[in-house]
PDB file of C-alpha atoms in Angstrom:
ATOM      1  CA  MET F   1      36.810  73.321 103.101  1.00 59.00           C
ATOM      2  CA  THR F   2      33.311  74.573 103.580  1.00 58.00           C
ATOM      3  CA  LYS F   3      31.859  76.202 106.817  1.00 58.00           C
ATOM      4  CA  THR F   4      30.639  72.850 107.894  1.00 65.00           C
ATOM      5  CA  GLY F   5      34.074  71.366 107.676  1.00 81.00           C
ATOM      6  CA  LEU F   6      33.107  69.307 104.474  1.00 91.00           C
ATOM      7  CA  PRO F   7      35.370  69.397 101.549  1.00 93.00           C
ATOM      8  CA  THR F   8      34.707  71.612  98.521  1.00 94.00           C
ATOM      9  CA  HIS F   9      34.355  70.047  95.028  1.00 96.00           C
ATOM     10  CA  CYS F  10      35.117  71.911  91.765  1.00 97.00           C
ATOM     11  CA  PHE F  11      35.263  70.286  88.293  1.00 97.00           C
ATOM     12  CA  LYS F  12      37.717  72.017  86.231  1.00 97.00           C
ATOM     13  CA  PRO F  13      38.633  71.192  82.417  1.00 96.00           C
ATOM     14  CA  LEU F  14      41.787  69.319  82.063  1.00 96.00           C
ATOM     15  CA  VAL F  15      44.922  71.555  81.086  1.00 95.00           C
ATOM     16  CA  ASP F  16      48.495  70.965  80.367  1.00 94.00           C
ATOM     17  CA  ALA F  17      49.499  71.303  83.825  1.00 95.00           C
ATOM     18  CA  GLN F  18      47.515  68.211  84.768  1.00 96.00           C
ATOM     19  CA  LEU F  19      48.560  65.910  81.848  1.00 97.00           C
ATOM     20  CA  GLU F  20      51.228  64.020  83.487  1.00 97.00           C
ATOM     21  CA  GLN F  21      49.156  63.276  86.579  1.00 97.00           C
ATOM     22  CA  VAL F  22      46.127  61.945  84.643  1.00 97.00           C
ATOM     23  CA  TRP F  23      48.667  59.879  82.641  1.00 97.00           C
ATOM     24  CA  GLN F  24      50.025  58.432  85.835  1.00 97.00           C
ATOM     25  CA  TRP F  25      46.460  57.728  87.298  1.00 97.00           C
ATOM     26  CA  ARG F  26      45.272  56.258  83.989  1.00 95.00           C
ATOM     27  CA  ASN F  27      48.445  53.947  83.922  1.00 95.00           C
ATOM     28  CA  SER F  28      48.067  52.701  87.496  1.00 93.00           C
ATOM     29  CA  ALA F  29      46.828  49.113  87.952  1.00 89.00           C
ATOM     30  CA  ARG F  30      43.796  49.927  90.069  1.00 88.00           C
ATOM     31  CA  VAL F  31      42.418  52.141  87.433  1.00 88.00           C
ATOM     32  CA  ARG F  32      43.448  50.228  84.430  1.00 85.00           C
ATOM     33  CA  GLN F  33      41.695  47.080  85.758  1.00 81.00           C
ATOM     34  CA  ASN F  34      38.356  48.598  85.150  1.00 78.00           C
ATOM     35  CA  MET F  35      38.936  50.167  81.793  1.00 81.00           C
ATOM     36  CA  HIS F  36      38.077  48.647  78.346  1.00 74.00           C
ATOM     37  CA  ASN F  37      41.717  48.999  77.382  1.00 80.00           C
ATOM     38  CA  VAL F  38      44.068  47.490  80.235  1.00 80.00           C
ATOM     39  CA  GLU F  39      47.276  48.123  78.277  1.00 87.00           C
ATOM     40  CA  PRO F  40      49.557  50.893  79.483  1.00 93.00           C
ATOM     41  CA  ILE F  41      49.440  53.936  77.702  1.00 95.00           C
ATOM     42  CA  SER F  42      52.574  55.687  76.369  1.00 96.00           C
ATOM     43  CA  TRP F  43      53.302  59.312  76.901  1.00 97.00           C
ATOM     44  CA  GLN F  44      52.989  59.836  73.219  1.00 97.00           C
ATOM     45  CA  GLN F  45      49.603  58.153  72.973  1.00 96.00           C
ATOM     46  CA  HIS F  46      48.508  60.282  75.957  1.00 96.00           C
ATOM     47  CA  LEU F  47      49.538  63.444  74.209  1.00 96.00           C
ATOM     48  CA  SER F  48      47.916  62.292  71.001  1.00 96.00           C
ATOM     49  CA  TRP F  49      44.539  61.666  73.000  1.00 95.00           C
ATOM     50  CA  PHE F  50      44.782  65.156  74.644  1.00 96.00           C
ATOM     51  CA  ALA F  51      45.295  66.858  71.072  1.00 95.00           C
ATOM     52  CA  GLY F  52      42.099  65.078  69.783  1.00 95.00           C
ATOM     53  CA  LEU F  53      40.234  65.987  72.975  1.00 95.00           C
ATOM     54  CA  GLN F  54      41.007  69.584  72.494  1.00 93.00           C
ATOM     55  CA  ASN F  55      39.605  69.532  68.996  1.00 90.00           C
ATOM     56  CA  ASP F  56      36.532  67.610  69.663  1.00 96.00           C
ATOM     57  CA  PRO F  57      33.417  69.606  70.751  1.00 94.00           C
ATOM     58  CA  CYS F  58      31.582  66.359  71.364  1.00 97.00           C
ATOM     59  CA  ARG F  59      33.705  65.675  74.316  1.00 97.00           C
ATOM     60  CA  LYS F  60      34.615  67.169  77.619  1.00 96.00           C
ATOM     61  CA  PHE F  61      37.152  65.897  80.289  1.00 97.00           C
ATOM     62  CA  PHE F  62      37.101  67.398  83.771  1.00 97.00           C
ATOM     63  CA  ILE F  63      39.296  67.154  86.812  1.00 98.00           C
ATOM     64  CA  LEU F  64      37.706  66.754  90.195  1.00 98.00           C
ATOM     65  CA  TRP F  65      39.450  69.136  92.528  1.00 97.00           C
ATOM     66  CA  GLN F  66      38.602  68.442  96.212  1.00 96.00           C
ATOM     67  CA  ASN F  67      39.619  71.299  98.543  1.00 95.00           C
ATOM     68  CA  GLU F  68      41.905  72.342  95.691  1.00 93.00           C
ATOM     69  CA  ARG F  69      43.700  69.011  95.457  1.00 96.00           C
ATOM     70  CA  ALA F  70      43.224  67.088  92.074  1.00 97.00           C
ATOM     71  CA  ILE F  71      41.802  63.611  92.915  1.00 98.00           C
ATOM     72  CA  GLY F  72      39.839  62.284  89.898  1.00 97.00           C
ATOM     73  CA  VAL F  73      38.333  62.513  86.425  1.00 97.00           C
ATOM     74  CA  LEU F  74      34.964  62.886  85.098  1.00 97.00           C
ATOM     75  CA  ASN F  75      34.387  62.800  81.266  1.00 97.00           C
ATOM     76  CA  PHE F  76      31.577  63.169  78.700  1.00 98.00           C
ATOM     77  CA  SER F  77      31.299  61.953  75.155  1.00 97.00           C
ATOM     78  CA  LYS F  78      28.551  62.033  72.549  1.00 97.00           C
ATOM     79  CA  LEU F  79      27.783  65.691  73.573  1.00 97.00           C
ATOM     80  CA  ASP F  80      26.349  66.153  70.010  1.00 97.00           C
ATOM     81  CA  THR F  81      23.456  63.678  70.629  1.00 97.00           C
ATOM     82  CA  PRO F  82      20.502  63.643  72.984  1.00 97.00           C
ATOM     83  CA  ARG F  83      22.221  60.836  74.794  1.00 97.00           C
ATOM     84  CA  PRO F  84      25.775  61.653  76.090  1.00 98.00           C
ATOM     85  CA  GLU F  85      27.795  58.970  77.771  1.00 97.00           C
ATOM     86  CA  TRP F  86      29.862  59.422  80.725  1.00 97.00           C
ATOM     87  CA  GLY F  87      32.699  57.748  82.760  1.00 95.00           C
ATOM     88  CA  CYS F  88      34.859  58.752  85.666  1.00 95.00           C
ATOM     89  CA  TYR F  89      37.392  57.434  88.042  1.00 94.00           C
ATOM     90  CA  LEU F  90      39.228  58.490  91.142  1.00 95.00           C
ATOM     91  CA  GLY F  91      42.929  58.750  90.598  1.00 96.00           C
ATOM     92  CA  GLU F  92      43.847  59.266  94.296  1.00 96.00           C
ATOM     93  CA  THR F  93      42.936  56.871  97.220  1.00 93.00           C
ATOM     94  CA  ASP F  94      43.312  58.978 100.299  1.00 94.00           C
ATOM     95  CA  VAL F  95      40.101  61.019  99.573  1.00 95.00           C
ATOM     96  CA  TRP F  96      36.851  62.060 101.319  1.00 93.00           C
ATOM     97  CA  PRO F  97      34.764  58.847 101.700  1.00 91.00           C
ATOM     98  CA  GLY F  98      31.859  60.243  99.393  1.00 91.00           C
ATOM     99  CA  SER F  99      34.129  61.061  96.649  1.00 94.00           C
ATOM    100  CA  GLY F 100      32.879  58.413  94.238  1.00 93.00           C
ATOM    101  CA  ILE F 101      29.195  59.307  94.918  1.00 94.00           C
ATOM    102  CA  ILE F 102      30.072  62.950  94.276  1.00 96.00           C
ATOM    103  CA  LEU F 103      31.281  62.005  90.703  1.00 96.00           C
ATOM    104  CA  GLU F 104      27.934  60.293  90.091  1.00 95.00           C
ATOM    105  CA  LEU F 105      25.842  63.193  91.336  1.00 95.00           C
ATOM    106  CA  ALA F 106      28.022  65.740  89.378  1.00 96.00           C
ATOM    107  CA  ALA F 107      27.608  63.722  86.231  1.00 97.00           C
ATOM    108  CA  LEU F 108      23.826  63.797  86.298  1.00 97.00           C
ATOM    109  CA  ASP F 109      23.447  67.276  87.444  1.00 96.00           C
ATOM    110  CA  TYR F 110      25.752  68.619  84.786  1.00 96.00           C
ATOM    111  CA  VAL F 111      23.813  66.938  81.845  1.00 96.00           C
ATOM    112  CA  CYS F 112      20.503  67.787  83.385  1.00 95.00           C
ATOM    113  CA  ALA F 113      21.374  71.529  83.288  1.00 93.00           C
ATOM    114  CA  ASN F 114      21.165  71.236  79.293  1.00 93.00           C
ATOM    115  CA  PRO F 115      17.615  70.694  78.087  1.00 93.00           C
ATOM    116  CA  ARG F 116      18.619  69.170  74.823  1.00 94.00           C
ATOM    117  CA  PHE F 117      19.783  65.999  76.615  1.00 97.00           C
ATOM    118  CA  THR F 118      17.153  63.289  77.207  1.00 97.00           C
ATOM    119  CA  HIS F 119      19.376  60.526  78.836  1.00 97.00           C
ATOM    120  CA  LEU F 120      22.819  59.808  80.340  1.00 97.00           C
ATOM    121  CA  ASP F 121      24.415  56.578  79.212  1.00 97.00           C
ATOM    122  CA  ALA F 122      27.248  54.845  80.857  1.00 96.00           C
ATOM    123  CA  GLN F 123      29.056  51.415  80.399  1.00 93.00           C
ATOM    124  CA  VAL F 124      30.616  49.476  83.280  1.00 89.00           C
ATOM    125  CA  LEU F 125      32.504  46.164  83.133  1.00 86.00           C
ATOM    126  CA  SER F 126      30.618  43.507  85.024  1.00 82.00           C
ATOM    127  CA  PHE F 127      33.386  42.899  87.526  1.00 80.00           C
ATOM    128  CA  ASN F 128      33.511  46.516  88.740  1.00 83.00           C
ATOM    129  CA  MET F 129      31.187  45.899  91.756  1.00 85.00           C
ATOM    130  CA  ALA F 130      31.614  49.327  93.078  1.00 88.00           C
ATOM    131  CA  ALA F 131      30.414  51.193  90.063  1.00 90.00           C
ATOM    132  CA  ASN F 132      27.690  48.779  89.285  1.00 88.00           C
ATOM    133  CA  LYS F 133      26.310  49.083  92.855  1.00 91.00           C
ATOM    134  CA  LEU F 134      26.380  52.829  92.737  1.00 91.00           C
ATOM    135  CA  HIS F 135      24.424  52.809  89.421  1.00 92.00           C
ATOM    136  CA  LYS F 136      21.842  50.608  91.028  1.00 92.00           C
ATOM    137  CA  VAL F 137      21.690  52.999  94.207  1.00 92.00           C
ATOM    138  CA  PHE F 138      21.149  55.994  91.696  1.00 94.00           C
ATOM    139  CA  GLU F 139      18.377  53.802  89.932  1.00 94.00           C
ATOM    140  CA  TYR F 140      19.984  53.589  86.406  1.00 95.00           C
ATOM    141  CA  GLU F 141      18.237  51.337  84.014  1.00 94.00           C
ATOM    142  CA  GLN F 142      20.447  48.420  82.763  1.00 93.00           C
ATOM    143  CA  LEU F 143      19.788  48.162  78.982  1.00 92.00           C
ATOM    144  CA  MET F 144      21.832  45.235  78.238  1.00 84.00           C
ATOM    145  CA  ALA F 145      24.719  43.069  78.990  1.00 89.00           C
ATOM    146  CA  GLN F 146      27.323  42.539  76.147  1.00 80.00           C
ATOM    147  CA  GLN F 147      29.637  39.660  76.364  1.00 84.00           C
ATOM    148  CA  ALA F 148      33.019  41.108  76.120  1.00 72.00           C
ATOM    149  CA  GLY F 149      35.506  38.020  76.482  1.00 78.00           C
ATOM    150  CA  GLN F 150      37.581  37.261  79.450  1.00 76.00           C
ATOM    151  CA  ARG F 151      39.816  38.994  82.049  1.00 72.00           C
ATOM    152  CA  ASN F 152      41.948  37.073  84.556  1.00 71.00           C
ATOM    153  CA  GLU F 153      40.524  33.904  83.116  1.00 73.00           C
ATOM    154  CA  GLN F 154      36.952  34.968  84.014  1.00 81.00           C
ATOM    155  CA  ASP F 155      34.284  35.758  81.384  1.00 82.00           C
ATOM    156  CA  PHE F 156      32.880  39.269  81.700  1.00 82.00           C
ATOM    157  CA  ALA F 157      30.458  41.504  80.190  1.00 86.00           C
ATOM    158  CA  ILE F 158      29.991  45.308  79.328  1.00 88.00           C
ATOM    159  CA  LEU F 159      26.866  46.502  81.114  1.00 92.00           C
ATOM    160  CA  HIS F 160      25.022  49.195  79.342  1.00 95.00           C
ATOM    161  CA  TYR F 161      23.191  51.588  81.586  1.00 95.00           C
ATOM    162  CA  SER F 162      20.891  54.689  80.938  1.00 96.00           C
ATOM    163  CA  TYR F 163      19.203  57.426  83.047  1.00 96.00           C
ATOM    164  CA  PRO F 164      16.012  59.378  81.683  1.00 96.00           C
ATOM    165  CA  LEU F 165      16.854  62.694  82.722  1.00 96.00           C
ATOM    166  CA  LYS F 166      13.313  63.760  83.254  1.00 94.00           C
ATOM    167  CA  GLN F 167      13.509  60.996  86.264  1.00 94.00           C
ATOM    168  CA  TRP F 168      16.612  62.685  87.747  1.00 94.00           C
ATOM    169  CA  SER F 169      14.833  65.985  88.522  1.00 89.00           C
ATOM    170  CA  GLN F 170      11.957  63.997  90.183  1.00 93.00           C
ATOM    171  CA  LYS F 171      14.163  61.383  91.979  1.00 94.00           C
ATOM    172  CA  ARG F 172      17.227  63.427  93.091  1.00 95.00           C
ATOM    173  CA  ASP F 173      15.957  64.438  96.507  1.00 93.00           C
ATOM    174  CA  LYS F 174      14.890  60.823  97.150  1.00 94.00           C
ATOM    175  CA  ILE F 175      18.250  59.537  96.054  1.00 94.00           C
ATOM    176  CA  LEU F 176      20.109  61.820  98.297  1.00 94.00           C
ATOM    177  CA  ALA F 177      17.799  60.942 101.141  1.00 93.00           C
ATOM    178  CA  LYS F 178      19.112  57.370 100.823  1.00 90.00           C
ATOM    179  CA  LEU F 179      22.757  58.456 101.017  1.00 91.00           C
ATOM    180  CA  PRO F 180      24.740  59.611 104.121  1.00 89.00           C
ATOM    181  CA  LYS F 181      23.650  63.107 105.178  1.00 89.00           C
ATOM    182  CA  ASN F 182      26.878  64.621 104.429  1.00 91.00           C
ATOM    183  CA  ILE F 183      26.411  63.826 100.760  1.00 93.00           C
ATOM    184  CA  ALA F 184      23.341  65.952 100.525  1.00 90.00           C
ATOM    185  CA  LEU F 185      25.128  68.861 102.156  1.00 91.00           C
ATOM    186  CA  VAL F 186      28.284  68.629  99.678  1.00 92.00           C
ATOM    187  CA  ALA F 187      26.209  68.204  96.748  1.00 91.00           C
ATOM    188  CA  ALA F 188      24.805  71.560  97.106  1.00 88.00           C
ATOM    189  CA  THR F 189      28.190  73.023  96.707  1.00 90.00           C
ATOM    190  CA  ILE F 190      29.385  71.271  93.818  1.00 94.00           C
ATOM    191  CA  GLN F 191      30.735  73.547  91.116  1.00 95.00           C
ATOM    192  CA  PHE F 192      31.758  73.343  87.441  1.00 95.00           C
ATOM    193  CA  ALA F 193      34.420  75.826  85.918  1.00 91.00           C
ATOM    194  CA  GLU F 194      33.955  75.454  82.315  1.00 71.00           C
ATOM    195  CA  GLU F 195      36.980  77.520  81.074  1.00 56.00           C
ATOM    196  CA  GLU F 196      40.419  77.857  82.816  1.00 47.00           C
TER     197      GLU F 196
END
């Protein structure tokens, strides 16, 4: 907790001790419904995924710690290109009300710190209203809608978004001004711990 009474936020790389928790989050119906793959993941599949992650310099997977409690995930892929891609989810539901916004802010700030990146890309399923609304608030560009089939007997698409990182440095203060004041206060205290 900060001096202002607001929560602290630190992103730390996924380690063995959080593997089971992430597996449970990822297999929850609430998280699975907004993923490309809705099938439950076996423990062995999860371990194989983690082994692959550890040997892949093009991907990073962070756990969001809020007041030293693990609550969600922020991940990046294609870090070997000028246009990395990101995704996130909150694994816990009883969290500070601005936690989803913190994930969005942290993703942009993280990639902007590296000058070789030009854009931050994302994919969101069309029925994921909360994520699509947040991308619009942050002024992502929607590149295309790719028809993806049906889910729950409804057609859906994969919406492809991109953020030109030069614009983030110009727009950051303006975007923060549109958000609740507490978000800007918390944004100034977000930390990334690259190594455990």
